[in-house]
Short mmCIF file of N, CA and C in Angstrom, two decimals:
data_model
loop_
_atom_site.label_atom_id
_atom_site.label_comp_id
_atom_site.label_asym_id
_atom_site.label_seq_id
_atom_site.Cartn_x
_atom_site.Cartn_y
_atom_site.Cartn_z
N ALA A 682 -22.26 26.83 -2.34
CA ALA A 682 -21.80 25.60 -1.72
C ALA A 682 -21.89 24.42 -2.69
N SER A 683 -22.94 24.39 -3.51
CA SER A 683 -23.08 23.28 -4.45
C SER A 683 -22.01 23.36 -5.54
N ASN A 684 -21.60 24.59 -5.93
CA ASN A 684 -20.53 24.75 -6.93
C ASN A 684 -19.21 24.18 -6.42
N VAL A 685 -18.93 24.42 -5.13
CA VAL A 685 -17.70 23.91 -4.53
C VAL A 685 -17.72 22.37 -4.54
N LYS A 686 -18.87 21.82 -4.18
CA LYS A 686 -19.01 20.36 -4.16
C LYS A 686 -18.84 19.78 -5.56
N GLU A 687 -19.46 20.42 -6.56
CA GLU A 687 -19.34 19.95 -7.95
C GLU A 687 -17.89 20.02 -8.42
N GLU A 688 -17.18 21.11 -8.06
CA GLU A 688 -15.79 21.27 -8.45
C GLU A 688 -14.92 20.17 -7.83
N LYS A 689 -15.19 19.86 -6.54
CA LYS A 689 -14.44 18.79 -5.88
C LYS A 689 -14.67 17.46 -6.57
N GLU A 690 -15.93 17.18 -6.95
CA GLU A 690 -16.25 15.93 -7.64
C GLU A 690 -15.55 15.85 -8.99
N LYS A 691 -15.52 16.98 -9.73
CA LYS A 691 -14.83 17.01 -11.02
C LYS A 691 -13.34 16.74 -10.84
N ASN A 692 -12.74 17.38 -9.83
CA ASN A 692 -11.32 17.17 -9.57
C ASN A 692 -11.04 15.72 -9.20
N ALA A 693 -11.93 15.13 -8.38
CA ALA A 693 -11.76 13.73 -7.99
C ALA A 693 -11.84 12.83 -9.21
N CYS A 694 -12.79 13.12 -10.10
CA CYS A 694 -12.93 12.32 -11.32
C CYS A 694 -11.69 12.47 -12.21
N ARG A 695 -11.18 13.69 -12.33
CA ARG A 695 -9.97 13.91 -13.13
C ARG A 695 -8.81 13.12 -12.54
N TRP A 696 -8.68 13.14 -11.21
CA TRP A 696 -7.59 12.43 -10.55
C TRP A 696 -7.71 10.93 -10.79
N LYS A 697 -8.94 10.39 -10.63
CA LYS A 697 -9.15 8.96 -10.85
C LYS A 697 -8.86 8.59 -12.30
N ASN A 698 -9.32 9.42 -13.24
CA ASN A 698 -9.06 9.14 -14.66
C ASN A 698 -7.56 9.18 -14.95
N CYS A 699 -6.86 10.12 -14.32
CA CYS A 699 -5.42 10.23 -14.50
C CYS A 699 -4.74 8.96 -14.00
N ILE A 700 -5.14 8.49 -12.83
CA ILE A 700 -4.58 7.26 -12.26
C ILE A 700 -4.87 6.08 -13.19
N LEU A 701 -6.13 5.99 -13.67
CA LEU A 701 -6.50 4.88 -14.53
C LEU A 701 -5.71 4.90 -15.84
N LYS A 702 -5.49 6.10 -16.41
CA LYS A 702 -4.70 6.20 -17.64
C LYS A 702 -3.27 5.76 -17.38
N LYS A 703 -2.69 6.21 -16.27
CA LYS A 703 -1.33 5.80 -15.93
C LYS A 703 -1.26 4.29 -15.75
N MET A 704 -2.30 3.73 -15.12
CA MET A 704 -2.32 2.30 -14.87
C MET A 704 -2.32 1.52 -16.18
N SER A 705 -3.12 1.97 -17.15
CA SER A 705 -3.22 1.22 -18.39
C SER A 705 -2.03 1.46 -19.31
N VAL A 706 -1.46 2.66 -19.31
CA VAL A 706 -0.34 2.97 -20.19
C VAL A 706 0.95 2.32 -19.71
N ASN A 707 1.22 2.38 -18.42
CA ASN A 707 2.50 1.92 -17.89
C ASN A 707 2.48 0.48 -17.36
N SER A 708 1.40 -0.22 -17.51
CA SER A 708 1.32 -1.54 -16.89
C SER A 708 1.93 -2.62 -17.78
N ARG A 709 2.41 -3.65 -17.13
CA ARG A 709 2.92 -4.82 -17.82
C ARG A 709 2.52 -6.05 -17.04
N VAL A 710 2.77 -7.21 -17.58
CA VAL A 710 2.42 -8.46 -16.92
C VAL A 710 3.69 -9.07 -16.33
N PHE A 711 3.61 -9.42 -15.04
CA PHE A 711 4.73 -10.02 -14.32
C PHE A 711 4.42 -11.49 -14.04
N THR A 712 5.42 -12.33 -14.15
CA THR A 712 5.25 -13.71 -13.70
C THR A 712 5.62 -13.75 -12.22
N TRP A 713 5.24 -14.84 -11.57
CA TRP A 713 5.57 -14.99 -10.16
C TRP A 713 7.08 -14.98 -9.95
N ARG A 714 7.81 -15.62 -10.85
CA ARG A 714 9.28 -15.66 -10.74
C ARG A 714 9.89 -14.27 -10.89
N GLU A 715 9.38 -13.49 -11.83
CA GLU A 715 9.89 -12.12 -12.00
C GLU A 715 9.66 -11.31 -10.73
N LEU A 716 8.46 -11.42 -10.20
CA LEU A 716 8.14 -10.67 -8.97
C LEU A 716 9.07 -11.07 -7.83
N SER A 717 9.34 -12.36 -7.70
CA SER A 717 10.17 -12.83 -6.58
C SER A 717 11.60 -12.28 -6.64
N GLN A 718 12.05 -11.86 -7.81
CA GLN A 718 13.38 -11.27 -7.95
C GLN A 718 13.41 -9.80 -7.56
N LEU A 719 12.26 -9.18 -7.46
CA LEU A 719 12.17 -7.74 -7.17
C LEU A 719 12.00 -7.52 -5.67
N ASN A 720 13.03 -7.86 -4.92
CA ASN A 720 12.93 -7.86 -3.46
C ASN A 720 14.06 -7.09 -2.78
N ARG A 721 14.58 -6.07 -3.42
CA ARG A 721 15.64 -5.23 -2.85
C ARG A 721 15.07 -3.85 -2.55
N PRO A 722 15.63 -3.16 -1.57
CA PRO A 722 15.10 -1.83 -1.21
C PRO A 722 15.04 -0.86 -2.39
N HIS A 723 16.02 -0.93 -3.29
CA HIS A 723 16.04 -0.03 -4.44
C HIS A 723 15.13 -0.51 -5.57
N ASN A 724 14.60 -1.73 -5.46
CA ASN A 724 13.73 -2.29 -6.49
C ASN A 724 12.73 -3.25 -5.84
N ALA A 725 11.88 -2.70 -4.98
CA ALA A 725 10.93 -3.51 -4.21
C ALA A 725 9.55 -3.47 -4.86
N HIS A 726 9.07 -4.63 -5.26
CA HIS A 726 7.74 -4.76 -5.83
C HIS A 726 6.94 -5.73 -4.97
N VAL A 727 5.65 -5.50 -4.87
CA VAL A 727 4.76 -6.39 -4.12
C VAL A 727 3.52 -6.66 -4.96
N ALA A 728 2.84 -7.75 -4.66
CA ALA A 728 1.57 -8.07 -5.32
C ALA A 728 0.46 -7.98 -4.29
N TYR A 729 -0.64 -7.36 -4.70
CA TYR A 729 -1.83 -7.27 -3.84
C TYR A 729 -3.04 -7.55 -4.72
N ARG A 730 -3.73 -8.64 -4.43
CA ARG A 730 -4.91 -9.06 -5.18
C ARG A 730 -4.66 -9.13 -6.69
N GLY A 731 -3.50 -9.69 -7.05
CA GLY A 731 -3.20 -9.92 -8.45
C GLY A 731 -2.61 -8.73 -9.20
N LYS A 732 -2.45 -7.61 -8.52
CA LYS A 732 -1.85 -6.43 -9.13
C LYS A 732 -0.44 -6.23 -8.54
N VAL A 733 0.47 -5.69 -9.34
CA VAL A 733 1.85 -5.51 -8.91
C VAL A 733 2.13 -4.02 -8.70
N TYR A 734 2.82 -3.72 -7.61
CA TYR A 734 3.13 -2.34 -7.23
C TYR A 734 4.62 -2.20 -6.96
N ASP A 735 5.21 -1.14 -7.50
CA ASP A 735 6.62 -0.82 -7.24
C ASP A 735 6.65 0.12 -6.05
N VAL A 736 6.99 -0.39 -4.89
CA VAL A 736 6.98 0.40 -3.65
C VAL A 736 8.38 0.86 -3.23
N SER A 737 9.31 0.83 -4.17
CA SER A 737 10.70 1.21 -3.88
C SER A 737 10.80 2.58 -3.24
N SER A 738 10.04 3.54 -3.75
CA SER A 738 10.12 4.91 -3.23
C SER A 738 9.42 5.05 -1.88
N PHE A 739 8.69 4.02 -1.48
CA PHE A 739 7.92 4.08 -0.22
C PHE A 739 8.60 3.31 0.91
N VAL A 740 9.58 2.49 0.58
CA VAL A 740 10.21 1.61 1.57
C VAL A 740 10.69 2.37 2.80
N SER A 741 11.40 3.45 2.60
CA SER A 741 11.97 4.19 3.75
C SER A 741 10.92 5.01 4.50
N ARG A 742 9.74 5.19 3.90
CA ARG A 742 8.70 6.00 4.55
C ARG A 742 7.56 5.16 5.12
N HIS A 743 7.63 3.86 5.01
CA HIS A 743 6.54 2.99 5.48
C HIS A 743 6.35 3.17 6.98
N PRO A 744 5.15 3.53 7.41
CA PRO A 744 4.91 3.75 8.86
C PRO A 744 5.17 2.53 9.73
N GLY A 745 5.03 1.35 9.16
CA GLY A 745 5.29 0.12 9.91
C GLY A 745 6.76 -0.24 9.99
N GLY A 746 7.59 0.52 9.30
CA GLY A 746 9.02 0.28 9.35
C GLY A 746 9.57 -0.37 8.09
N PHE A 747 10.85 -0.19 7.89
CA PHE A 747 11.58 -0.72 6.74
C PHE A 747 11.48 -2.24 6.68
N ASP A 748 11.73 -2.89 7.82
CA ASP A 748 11.75 -4.36 7.85
C ASP A 748 10.39 -4.95 7.47
N GLN A 749 9.33 -4.32 7.93
CA GLN A 749 8.00 -4.85 7.66
C GLN A 749 7.68 -4.85 6.17
N ILE A 750 8.02 -3.76 5.50
CA ILE A 750 7.71 -3.70 4.06
C ILE A 750 8.65 -4.61 3.27
N MET A 751 9.89 -4.75 3.73
CA MET A 751 10.83 -5.61 3.01
C MET A 751 10.49 -7.10 3.16
N LEU A 752 9.79 -7.46 4.22
CA LEU A 752 9.33 -8.84 4.36
C LEU A 752 8.39 -9.23 3.23
N GLY A 753 7.66 -8.25 2.71
CA GLY A 753 6.72 -8.52 1.63
C GLY A 753 7.27 -8.29 0.24
N ALA A 754 8.46 -7.72 0.14
CA ALA A 754 9.02 -7.40 -1.18
C ALA A 754 9.23 -8.68 -2.00
N GLY A 755 8.75 -8.65 -3.23
CA GLY A 755 8.87 -9.80 -4.12
C GLY A 755 7.84 -10.88 -3.86
N ARG A 756 6.80 -10.53 -3.08
CA ARG A 756 5.81 -11.54 -2.69
C ARG A 756 4.40 -10.99 -2.79
N ASP A 757 3.43 -11.86 -2.57
CA ASP A 757 2.03 -11.46 -2.48
C ASP A 757 1.77 -11.02 -1.04
N ILE A 758 1.30 -9.80 -0.87
CA ILE A 758 1.09 -9.25 0.48
C ILE A 758 -0.39 -9.16 0.86
N THR A 759 -1.26 -9.75 0.07
CA THR A 759 -2.71 -9.57 0.27
C THR A 759 -3.14 -9.89 1.70
N LEU A 760 -2.80 -11.07 2.19
CA LEU A 760 -3.28 -11.47 3.52
C LEU A 760 -2.68 -10.60 4.63
N ILE A 761 -1.38 -10.37 4.58
CA ILE A 761 -0.75 -9.58 5.64
C ILE A 761 -1.18 -8.12 5.56
N PHE A 762 -1.37 -7.61 4.36
CA PHE A 762 -1.81 -6.22 4.19
C PHE A 762 -3.21 -6.03 4.77
N ASP A 763 -4.12 -6.93 4.40
CA ASP A 763 -5.50 -6.82 4.89
C ASP A 763 -5.59 -6.98 6.40
N SER A 764 -4.72 -7.78 6.99
CA SER A 764 -4.80 -7.99 8.43
C SER A 764 -4.13 -6.88 9.24
N ASN A 765 -3.27 -6.07 8.61
CA ASN A 765 -2.55 -5.03 9.35
C ASN A 765 -2.92 -3.61 8.99
N HIS A 766 -3.82 -3.43 8.04
CA HIS A 766 -4.19 -2.08 7.62
C HIS A 766 -5.70 -1.90 7.70
N PRO A 767 -6.14 -0.67 7.91
CA PRO A 767 -7.59 -0.41 7.93
C PRO A 767 -8.24 -0.74 6.58
N ILE A 768 -9.52 -1.04 6.61
CA ILE A 768 -10.26 -1.32 5.39
C ILE A 768 -10.18 -0.10 4.48
N GLY A 769 -9.92 -0.31 3.21
CA GLY A 769 -9.85 0.78 2.25
C GLY A 769 -8.47 1.39 2.12
N ASN A 770 -7.53 0.99 2.96
CA ASN A 770 -6.18 1.55 2.93
C ASN A 770 -5.40 1.11 1.69
N HIS A 771 -5.88 0.06 1.01
CA HIS A 771 -5.18 -0.43 -0.17
C HIS A 771 -5.17 0.59 -1.31
N LYS A 772 -6.02 1.61 -1.23
CA LYS A 772 -6.05 2.64 -2.27
C LYS A 772 -4.75 3.43 -2.31
N VAL A 773 -4.01 3.41 -1.20
CA VAL A 773 -2.71 4.08 -1.15
C VAL A 773 -1.77 3.47 -2.19
N LEU A 774 -1.96 2.20 -2.49
CA LEU A 774 -1.09 1.51 -3.44
C LEU A 774 -1.28 1.97 -4.88
N ASP A 775 -2.43 2.56 -5.21
CA ASP A 775 -2.74 2.91 -6.59
C ASP A 775 -1.63 3.68 -7.30
N LYS A 776 -1.00 4.62 -6.62
CA LYS A 776 0.03 5.43 -7.28
C LYS A 776 1.32 4.64 -7.55
N TYR A 777 1.44 3.44 -6.99
CA TYR A 777 2.62 2.61 -7.20
C TYR A 777 2.37 1.48 -8.20
N TYR A 778 1.18 1.44 -8.78
CA TYR A 778 0.78 0.36 -9.70
C TYR A 778 1.69 0.31 -10.91
N VAL A 779 2.17 -0.90 -11.25
CA VAL A 779 3.01 -1.06 -12.44
C VAL A 779 2.54 -2.20 -13.34
N GLY A 780 1.63 -3.05 -12.88
CA GLY A 780 1.17 -4.12 -13.75
C GLY A 780 0.34 -5.17 -13.06
N GLU A 781 0.15 -6.27 -13.78
CA GLU A 781 -0.67 -7.39 -13.30
C GLU A 781 0.22 -8.61 -13.10
N LEU A 782 -0.22 -9.48 -12.24
CA LEU A 782 0.48 -10.73 -11.98
C LEU A 782 -0.14 -11.81 -12.86
N ALA A 783 0.67 -12.44 -13.72
CA ALA A 783 0.17 -13.45 -14.66
C ALA A 783 -0.21 -14.74 -13.93
N ASP A 784 0.59 -15.10 -12.96
CA ASP A 784 0.34 -16.30 -12.17
C ASP A 784 0.61 -15.94 -10.73
N ASN A 785 0.27 -16.82 -9.84
CA ASN A 785 0.43 -16.50 -8.43
C ASN A 785 0.79 -17.75 -7.65
N GLU A 786 1.60 -17.54 -6.62
CA GLU A 786 1.98 -18.66 -5.75
C GLU A 786 0.79 -19.08 -4.88
N HIS A 787 -0.01 -18.11 -4.49
CA HIS A 787 -1.17 -18.35 -3.63
C HIS A 787 -2.45 -18.01 -4.40
N PRO A 788 -3.59 -18.51 -3.96
CA PRO A 788 -4.85 -18.12 -4.60
C PRO A 788 -5.08 -16.62 -4.42
N VAL A 789 -5.69 -16.00 -5.41
CA VAL A 789 -6.03 -14.58 -5.31
C VAL A 789 -7.48 -14.52 -4.86
N PHE A 790 -7.70 -13.93 -3.70
CA PHE A 790 -9.03 -13.87 -3.13
C PHE A 790 -9.77 -12.63 -3.59
N PRO A 791 -11.08 -12.72 -3.71
CA PRO A 791 -11.85 -11.53 -4.10
C PRO A 791 -11.84 -10.51 -2.96
N GLU A 792 -12.29 -9.31 -3.27
CA GLU A 792 -12.39 -8.26 -2.25
C GLU A 792 -13.22 -8.78 -1.08
N MET A 793 -12.93 -8.26 0.10
CA MET A 793 -13.67 -8.67 1.29
C MET A 793 -15.13 -8.22 1.18
N GLY A 794 -16.04 -9.09 1.60
CA GLY A 794 -17.46 -8.79 1.54
C GLY A 794 -17.92 -7.97 2.74
N GLU A 795 -19.20 -7.68 2.77
CA GLU A 795 -19.78 -6.86 3.84
C GLU A 795 -19.66 -7.54 5.20
N PHE A 796 -19.78 -8.87 5.24
CA PHE A 796 -19.67 -9.57 6.52
C PHE A 796 -18.29 -9.32 7.13
N TYR A 797 -17.24 -9.49 6.34
CA TYR A 797 -15.88 -9.27 6.84
C TYR A 797 -15.72 -7.83 7.31
N LYS A 798 -16.18 -6.90 6.52
CA LYS A 798 -16.03 -5.48 6.87
C LYS A 798 -16.76 -5.15 8.17
N THR A 799 -17.94 -5.72 8.35
CA THR A 799 -18.71 -5.47 9.57
C THR A 799 -17.99 -6.05 10.79
N VAL A 800 -17.54 -7.28 10.68
CA VAL A 800 -16.84 -7.91 11.80
C VAL A 800 -15.55 -7.16 12.09
N ARG A 801 -14.83 -6.77 11.07
CA ARG A 801 -13.57 -6.04 11.26
C ARG A 801 -13.81 -4.72 11.99
N LYS A 802 -14.86 -4.00 11.59
CA LYS A 802 -15.18 -2.72 12.26
C LYS A 802 -15.55 -2.96 13.73
N ARG A 803 -16.32 -4.02 14.00
CA ARG A 803 -16.70 -4.32 15.38
C ARG A 803 -15.48 -4.66 16.23
N VAL A 804 -14.57 -5.43 15.68
CA VAL A 804 -13.35 -5.78 16.41
C VAL A 804 -12.50 -4.53 16.66
N ASP A 805 -12.34 -3.70 15.63
CA ASP A 805 -11.58 -2.46 15.79
C ASP A 805 -12.21 -1.57 16.87
N ASN A 806 -13.54 -1.46 16.84
CA ASN A 806 -14.24 -0.66 17.85
C ASN A 806 -14.05 -1.23 19.25
N PHE A 807 -14.08 -2.55 19.38
CA PHE A 807 -13.87 -3.19 20.68
C PHE A 807 -12.52 -2.80 21.25
N PHE A 808 -11.47 -2.90 20.44
CA PHE A 808 -10.13 -2.56 20.91
C PHE A 808 -10.03 -1.09 21.29
N LYS A 809 -10.66 -0.22 20.50
CA LYS A 809 -10.64 1.21 20.83
C LYS A 809 -11.38 1.49 22.13
N GLU A 810 -12.56 0.90 22.29
CA GLU A 810 -13.37 1.12 23.50
C GLU A 810 -12.67 0.59 24.74
N GLN A 811 -11.95 -0.52 24.61
CA GLN A 811 -11.24 -1.12 25.74
C GLN A 811 -9.85 -0.51 25.94
N ASN A 812 -9.49 0.41 25.05
CA ASN A 812 -8.17 1.06 25.09
C ASN A 812 -7.05 0.01 25.05
N LEU A 813 -7.19 -0.94 24.11
CA LEU A 813 -6.22 -2.02 23.94
C LEU A 813 -5.50 -1.88 22.60
N ASP A 814 -4.28 -2.32 22.57
CA ASP A 814 -3.52 -2.36 21.32
C ASP A 814 -3.51 -3.80 20.84
N PRO A 815 -4.15 -4.12 19.71
CA PRO A 815 -4.22 -5.51 19.26
C PRO A 815 -2.87 -6.08 18.87
N LYS A 816 -1.87 -5.23 18.69
CA LYS A 816 -0.55 -5.71 18.29
C LYS A 816 0.41 -5.84 19.46
N MET A 817 -0.05 -5.51 20.66
CA MET A 817 0.82 -5.57 21.84
C MET A 817 0.08 -6.23 22.99
N ASP A 818 0.55 -7.38 23.42
CA ASP A 818 -0.05 -8.10 24.53
C ASP A 818 0.94 -8.08 25.69
N TYR A 819 0.65 -7.27 26.70
CA TYR A 819 1.56 -7.11 27.84
C TYR A 819 1.68 -8.40 28.65
N TRP A 820 0.61 -9.19 28.70
CA TRP A 820 0.68 -10.45 29.42
C TRP A 820 1.65 -11.41 28.75
N MET A 821 1.80 -11.28 27.46
CA MET A 821 2.75 -12.13 26.75
C MET A 821 4.18 -11.79 27.20
N ILE A 822 4.46 -10.53 27.41
CA ILE A 822 5.78 -10.12 27.88
C ILE A 822 6.04 -10.68 29.28
N VAL A 823 5.03 -10.61 30.15
CA VAL A 823 5.17 -11.14 31.50
C VAL A 823 5.44 -12.64 31.45
N ARG A 824 4.68 -13.36 30.62
CA ARG A 824 4.89 -14.80 30.47
C ARG A 824 6.29 -15.11 29.94
N TYR A 825 6.74 -14.33 28.99
CA TYR A 825 8.07 -14.53 28.42
C TYR A 825 9.14 -14.35 29.49
N VAL A 826 9.01 -13.32 30.31
CA VAL A 826 9.99 -13.08 31.38
C VAL A 826 9.99 -14.23 32.38
N ILE A 827 8.81 -14.70 32.75
CA ILE A 827 8.70 -15.81 33.71
C ILE A 827 9.33 -17.08 33.14
N VAL A 828 9.00 -17.41 31.89
CA VAL A 828 9.55 -18.61 31.27
C VAL A 828 11.07 -18.50 31.14
N THR A 829 11.56 -17.34 30.76
CA THR A 829 13.00 -17.14 30.63
C THR A 829 13.68 -17.31 31.99
N PHE A 830 13.09 -16.73 33.02
CA PHE A 830 13.63 -16.85 34.38
C PHE A 830 13.67 -18.32 34.80
N LEU A 831 12.58 -19.04 34.59
CA LEU A 831 12.53 -20.45 34.96
C LEU A 831 13.55 -21.27 34.18
N TYR A 832 13.68 -21.00 32.90
CA TYR A 832 14.63 -21.72 32.06
C TYR A 832 16.05 -21.57 32.61
N PHE A 833 16.46 -20.33 32.85
CA PHE A 833 17.82 -20.11 33.32
C PHE A 833 18.02 -20.60 34.76
N SER A 834 16.97 -20.52 35.58
CA SER A 834 17.07 -21.04 36.94
C SER A 834 17.31 -22.54 36.92
N LEU A 835 16.54 -23.25 36.10
CA LEU A 835 16.70 -24.69 35.99
C LEU A 835 18.06 -25.06 35.38
N LYS A 836 18.51 -24.28 34.44
CA LYS A 836 19.81 -24.53 33.82
C LYS A 836 20.92 -24.36 34.86
N LEU A 837 20.86 -23.30 35.67
CA LEU A 837 21.85 -23.08 36.72
C LEU A 837 21.76 -24.17 37.77
N TYR A 838 20.56 -24.57 38.09
CA TYR A 838 20.33 -25.64 39.07
C TYR A 838 20.95 -26.94 38.57
N ALA A 839 20.74 -27.23 37.28
CA ALA A 839 21.29 -28.45 36.69
C ALA A 839 22.81 -28.41 36.65
N ILE A 840 23.38 -27.25 36.38
CA ILE A 840 24.84 -27.12 36.33
C ILE A 840 25.43 -27.35 37.72
N GLY A 841 24.72 -26.92 38.75
CA GLY A 841 25.20 -27.08 40.12
C GLY A 841 25.30 -28.55 40.53
N TYR A 842 24.51 -29.44 39.92
CA TYR A 842 24.54 -30.85 40.27
C TYR A 842 25.44 -31.68 39.38
N GLN A 843 26.19 -31.07 38.51
CA GLN A 843 27.09 -31.83 37.65
C GLN A 843 28.46 -31.93 38.18
#
């Protein structure tokens, strides 16, 4: 059993070293203006914490949908990525790494600390325990329907008095 564990660790180290070598060999420095031009599905690049990733091959496979990933193409996605993905999910980006961002439109924030991670896990657990979807508020739909109904009712009412 220990041999299997050691072999897995060696393979993981080889994989990480391979990624790091690819990162250093193929990387270049992008300016903010260069990045902003890379916003097409066939040439989609994003910045996350000062690093640039070519996600062109991932656009059509993004679980959140084509439109969601294209909203971030050519931009810094740090804040939106961290708020919509589980902690540690940014490692998925490693295989798309192409370089560093020389300058940035927004401040580049350091990695989230333990406080943020703890609060995030507690919030995630709350939603799971309550069987709630944090991205879908059914009461908002009800309110929208009511407001829409009232708007058109008042509009029809106003037209009747003209």
